[in-house]
XYZ file of C-alpha atoms in Angstrom:
333
model
C -0.243 4.666 23.454
C -0.887 2.134 26.207
C 1.448 -0.771 26.915
C -1.256 -3.193 25.799
C -1.482 -1.476 22.395
C 2.300 -1.505 22.004
C 2.409 -5.257 22.642
C -0.468 -5.778 20.194
C 1.200 -3.798 17.395
C 4.463 -5.709 17.888
C 2.994 -9.207 18.107
C 0.378 -8.939 15.342
C 2.742 -8.675 12.334
C 5.196 -11.158 13.886
C 2.441 -13.739 14.407
C 1.060 -13.296 10.885
C 4.587 -13.449 9.467
C 5.215 -16.836 11.084
C 1.779 -18.235 10.216
C 2.196 -17.173 6.577
C 5.412 -19.189 6.274
C 3.619 -22.523 6.808
C 0.111 -21.567 5.606
C -0.368 -22.542 1.972
C -1.207 -25.260 -0.531
C 2.154 -26.937 0.011
C 1.848 -28.390 3.538
C 4.630 -27.449 5.958
C 4.268 -27.891 9.705
C 5.093 -24.996 12.046
C 7.802 -27.100 13.705
C 9.455 -27.712 10.331
C 9.425 -23.988 9.589
C 11.163 -23.309 12.893
C 13.775 -25.994 12.187
C 14.440 -24.731 8.643
C 14.917 -21.154 9.839
C 17.051 -22.253 12.783
C 19.240 -24.339 10.446
C 20.478 -21.114 8.872
C 21.856 -20.062 12.265
C 22.613 -23.278 14.148
C 24.202 -26.520 12.904
C 21.013 -28.595 12.529
C 20.998 -31.723 10.410
C 18.332 -31.350 7.659
C 15.488 -33.857 7.960
C 13.278 -32.259 5.312
C 13.177 -32.166 1.529
C 14.979 -29.455 -0.430
C 11.594 -28.385 -1.754
C 10.633 -27.189 1.718
C 13.510 -24.715 1.854
C 12.724 -23.547 -1.672
C 9.080 -22.894 -0.788
C 9.942 -21.053 2.434
C 12.856 -18.895 1.307
C 12.260 -18.371 -2.421
C 8.478 -18.426 -2.726
C 6.806 -17.423 0.530
C 9.393 -15.245 2.285
C 9.754 -12.539 -0.411
C 5.998 -12.509 -0.925
C 5.335 -12.117 2.803
C 7.812 -9.254 3.165
C 6.449 -7.530 0.055
C 2.866 -7.832 1.349
C 3.931 -6.215 4.624
C 5.722 -3.375 2.821
C 2.954 -2.700 0.285
C 0.180 -2.758 2.887
C 2.172 -0.567 5.264
C 2.989 1.933 2.514
C -0.580 2.250 1.271
C -1.911 2.596 4.818
C 0.498 5.296 6.001
C -0.072 7.226 2.758
C -3.823 7.060 3.295
C -3.540 8.226 6.898
C -1.333 11.159 5.836
C -3.705 12.247 3.081
C -6.740 11.948 5.356
C -5.054 14.293 7.814
C -3.873 16.726 5.152
C -7.235 16.861 3.351
C -9.161 16.856 6.663
C -11.406 14.137 5.252
C -11.638 10.505 6.406
C -12.928 9.383 2.985
C -9.632 10.063 1.201
C -7.341 7.298 -0.095
C -3.742 7.336 -1.407
C -5.054 7.209 -4.979
C -6.900 10.509 -4.827
C -4.210 12.432 -6.746
C -4.107 10.042 -9.712
C -1.072 7.936 -8.785
C -3.054 4.714 -9.146
C -4.396 5.508 -12.622
C -1.018 6.805 -13.778
C 0.835 3.723 -12.541
C -1.843 1.500 -14.063
C -1.360 3.105 -17.456
C 2.424 2.818 -17.177
C 2.193 -0.891 -16.345
C -0.335 -1.525 -19.126
C 1.963 0.253 -21.572
C 4.920 -1.813 -20.341
C 2.987 -5.067 -20.827
C 1.902 -3.954 -24.280
C 5.404 -2.976 -25.410
C 7.628 -5.651 -23.878
C 6.242 -7.694 -20.986
C 9.550 -7.384 -19.106
C 9.097 -7.056 -15.350
C 11.719 -4.323 -15.152
C 10.023 -2.278 -17.901
C 6.570 -2.757 -16.356
C 7.709 -1.645 -12.893
C 9.764 1.252 -14.243
C 6.947 2.656 -16.384
C 4.411 2.152 -13.580
C 6.602 4.146 -11.197
C 7.325 6.844 -13.815
C 3.736 7.449 -14.877
C 2.427 7.211 -11.308
C 4.693 10.044 -10.197
C 4.012 11.945 -13.443
C 0.261 11.791 -12.762
C 0.746 13.306 -9.304
C 3.015 16.015 -10.740
C 0.335 16.919 -13.291
C -2.315 16.983 -10.552
C -0.230 19.302 -8.397
C 0.540 21.598 -11.355
C -3.110 21.859 -12.379
C -4.212 22.629 -8.806
C -1.822 25.548 -8.357
C -3.767 28.851 -8.243
C -2.013 32.129 -7.522
C 0.943 30.256 -5.985
C -1.327 28.386 -3.549
C -2.771 24.891 -3.582
C -6.345 24.808 -2.227
C -7.449 21.399 -1.002
C -10.550 21.419 -3.180
C -8.468 22.160 -6.277
C -6.154 19.244 -5.468
C -9.129 16.886 -5.281
C -10.667 18.200 -8.503
C -7.343 18.077 -10.342
C -6.819 14.520 -9.089
C -10.233 13.554 -10.446
C -9.366 15.036 -13.839
C -5.985 13.299 -14.043
C -7.471 9.990 -12.882
C -10.121 10.180 -15.607
C -7.476 11.005 -18.221
C -5.178 8.112 -17.357
C -8.141 5.752 -16.978
C -9.010 6.602 -20.576
C -5.407 5.832 -21.568
C -5.693 2.459 -19.814
C -8.878 1.690 -21.737
C -7.159 2.675 -24.989
C -4.215 0.399 -24.174
C -6.557 -2.524 -23.507
C -8.428 -1.782 -26.732
C -5.308 -2.070 -28.908
C -3.761 -4.991 -26.963
C -3.659 -8.536 -28.289
C -6.811 -10.162 -26.849
C -5.142 -13.569 -26.448
C -1.933 -12.669 -24.596
C -1.458 -8.996 -23.741
C -5.034 -8.130 -22.736
C -5.412 -10.880 -20.077
C -2.028 -9.907 -18.605
C -3.067 -6.244 -18.402
C -6.418 -7.060 -16.800
C -4.858 -9.425 -14.243
C -2.176 -6.875 -13.305
C -4.769 -4.137 -12.820
C -6.663 -6.335 -10.345
C -3.597 -6.539 -8.086
C -1.520 -9.538 -7.091
C 1.704 -10.485 -5.332
C 2.191 -13.758 -7.209
C 5.673 -14.114 -8.612
C 7.173 -11.860 -5.941
C 10.938 -12.073 -5.604
C 13.781 -10.460 -3.720
C 14.463 -8.384 -6.859
C 11.103 -6.701 -6.289
C 12.100 -5.986 -2.698
C 15.352 -4.406 -3.833
C 13.391 -2.249 -6.280
C 10.795 -0.853 -3.888
C 12.447 -0.900 -0.469
C 14.590 2.286 -0.833
C 11.822 4.628 -2.104
C 9.226 3.199 0.277
C 11.595 3.531 3.236
C 12.499 7.129 2.359
C 8.880 8.159 1.734
C 7.564 6.496 4.900
C 10.374 7.994 6.977
C 9.529 11.440 5.628
C 5.870 11.022 6.597
C 6.788 9.807 10.089
C 9.049 12.820 10.586
C 6.206 15.145 9.544
C 3.471 13.470 11.562
C 3.165 16.237 14.161
C 2.824 18.809 11.364
C 0.001 16.733 9.878
C -1.749 17.245 13.223
C -1.578 21.000 12.602
C -2.673 20.716 8.948
C -5.709 18.717 10.057
C -6.877 21.829 11.929
C -7.148 23.758 8.655
C -4.863 25.933 6.525
C -5.757 29.162 8.312
C -5.007 27.783 11.764
C -1.784 26.161 10.524
C -0.529 29.437 9.012
C -1.421 31.241 12.239
C 0.854 28.814 14.084
C 3.735 29.649 11.753
C 3.545 26.592 9.480
C 4.305 27.071 5.778
C 1.380 25.013 4.546
C 2.445 24.984 0.890
C 5.852 23.473 1.614
C 4.461 20.928 4.090
C 1.702 19.903 1.682
C 4.211 19.519 -1.118
C 6.504 17.321 0.971
C 3.587 15.162 2.159
C 2.342 14.749 -1.408
C 5.818 13.800 -2.653
C 6.447 11.288 0.140
C 2.997 9.702 -0.098
C 3.127 9.533 -3.880
C 6.557 7.897 -3.901
C 5.370 5.280 -1.406
C 2.107 4.634 -3.276
C 3.759 4.471 -6.696
C 6.390 2.065 -5.349
C 3.666 -0.175 -3.949
C 1.564 -0.112 -7.114
C 4.487 -0.814 -9.442
C 5.124 -4.250 -7.855
C 1.650 -5.287 -6.711
C -0.756 -3.768 -9.206
C -3.760 -1.742 -8.137
C -4.902 -2.742 -4.642
C -7.664 -0.490 -3.408
C -9.245 0.177 -0.023
C -6.185 -0.624 2.135
C -5.173 3.026 2.416
C -8.783 4.010 3.092
C -9.988 1.603 5.763
C -6.854 0.720 7.754
C -6.219 4.292 9.000
C -9.765 4.206 10.397
C -9.120 0.944 12.208
C -5.926 2.453 13.634
C -7.811 5.613 14.615
C -10.326 3.533 16.573
C -7.473 1.856 18.453
C -5.087 4.752 19.177
C -7.065 7.945 18.531
C -6.642 10.788 16.011
C -3.176 11.990 17.070
C -1.053 11.495 13.926
C 2.102 11.115 16.000
C 0.704 7.733 17.050
C -1.778 7.160 14.226
C 0.800 6.984 11.423
C 2.977 4.266 13.027
C -0.178 2.343 13.980
C -1.504 2.600 10.411
C 1.848 1.410 9.098
C 1.725 -1.763 11.206
C -1.976 -2.515 10.691
C -1.812 -1.944 6.933
C 1.049 -4.391 6.522
C -0.594 -7.015 8.720
C -3.951 -6.599 6.968
C -2.597 -7.016 3.440
C -0.529 -10.012 4.525
C -3.662 -11.664 5.905
C -5.608 -10.858 2.720
C -2.768 -12.268 0.600
C -2.799 -15.477 2.656
C -6.494 -15.823 1.906
C -5.974 -15.009 -1.771
C -3.513 -17.872 -2.277
C -5.301 -20.521 -0.199
C -9.098 -20.040 -0.309
C -9.573 -21.321 -3.873
C -7.660 -23.556 -6.263
C -6.861 -20.534 -8.424
C -5.334 -17.475 -6.773
C -7.778 -14.607 -6.210
C -6.575 -11.105 -7.192
C -6.010 -8.980 -4.114
C -8.072 -6.090 -5.443
C -11.175 -8.275 -5.372
C -10.779 -9.324 -1.732
C -9.870 -5.851 -0.471
C -12.932 -4.431 -2.252
C -15.217 -7.077 -0.741
C -14.029 -6.034 2.718
C -13.551 -2.324 2.021
C -16.778 -1.408 0.220
C -19.132 -2.241 3.124
C -16.793 -0.501 5.565
C -16.649 2.562 3.308
C -20.453 2.654 3.272
C -20.422 2.541 7.066
C -17.939 5.437 7.248
C -19.908 7.458 4.701
C -23.105 7.039 6.693
C -21.417 7.776 9.997
C -19.668 10.960 8.812
C -22.455 12.043 6.406
C -19.754 12.560 3.778
C -17.898 15.124 5.816
C -14.684 15.242 7.770
C -16.199 14.595 11.171
């Protein structure tokens, strides 16, 4: 990676982080943000209202950090799966984690409405969906890529049906709107409790993927070539699936279903740094976090009512997906 790219990947998230602290419906000047942050380190006499500190540290800061983490997690998972499946049209949700987590969250809203229950069930059923996918795809102690995709399609359809059933039996005045809004994806109401919940599994899963990034290079050459080079493809695939699924399920359980980030951001990173996963995965991590933070800033400021993130990411992602599909003719080229 060139020095120019390194500077870009360092400055981009830092710049968006700072801009997001003062960008919003409640007007705060950049200079005030700097003073408020500096007052936590240096003895500066406050010349601002208490509301300003509340907005910065209790409303915007946890939401900004969570947007960075969720976007980064979805993006690095997508890049890993695209390398493992040797297909640039793959997203982190291909193995059913999104549908499973969606059903778990819908069930949590239906049963209690507690944030802890919703996040816990979303995480549990997201990982359960991936486990079912992996079990179904196992043939003669091997896991063909095509079988993984087909099993993921089956599991996604099954849990999507469960989501529809949950919405059908939900109270149309209270529970149903909450389920629908959660499924569209949002970071409203983010708190440091959410960060404490998702940070450990996302950190462990992302670290595992970064440690395996050179092996993903070998897997992207094909199973036969990887085995010829002495790589145990079944073990490596299993570890990649576990790490990516943990990261994706952690992201979905706090943000709802946000599509397209894990599909399009690895392609943007690939255009900037090339196909080498040793560089591509860190680049995808940074770009995914910065992208979702920018989208979240738009979601909370463009209109009077907050726009669900899934809508904005689809508006951007669908045309780009069409471009990729046409360029690659549906293949892995």
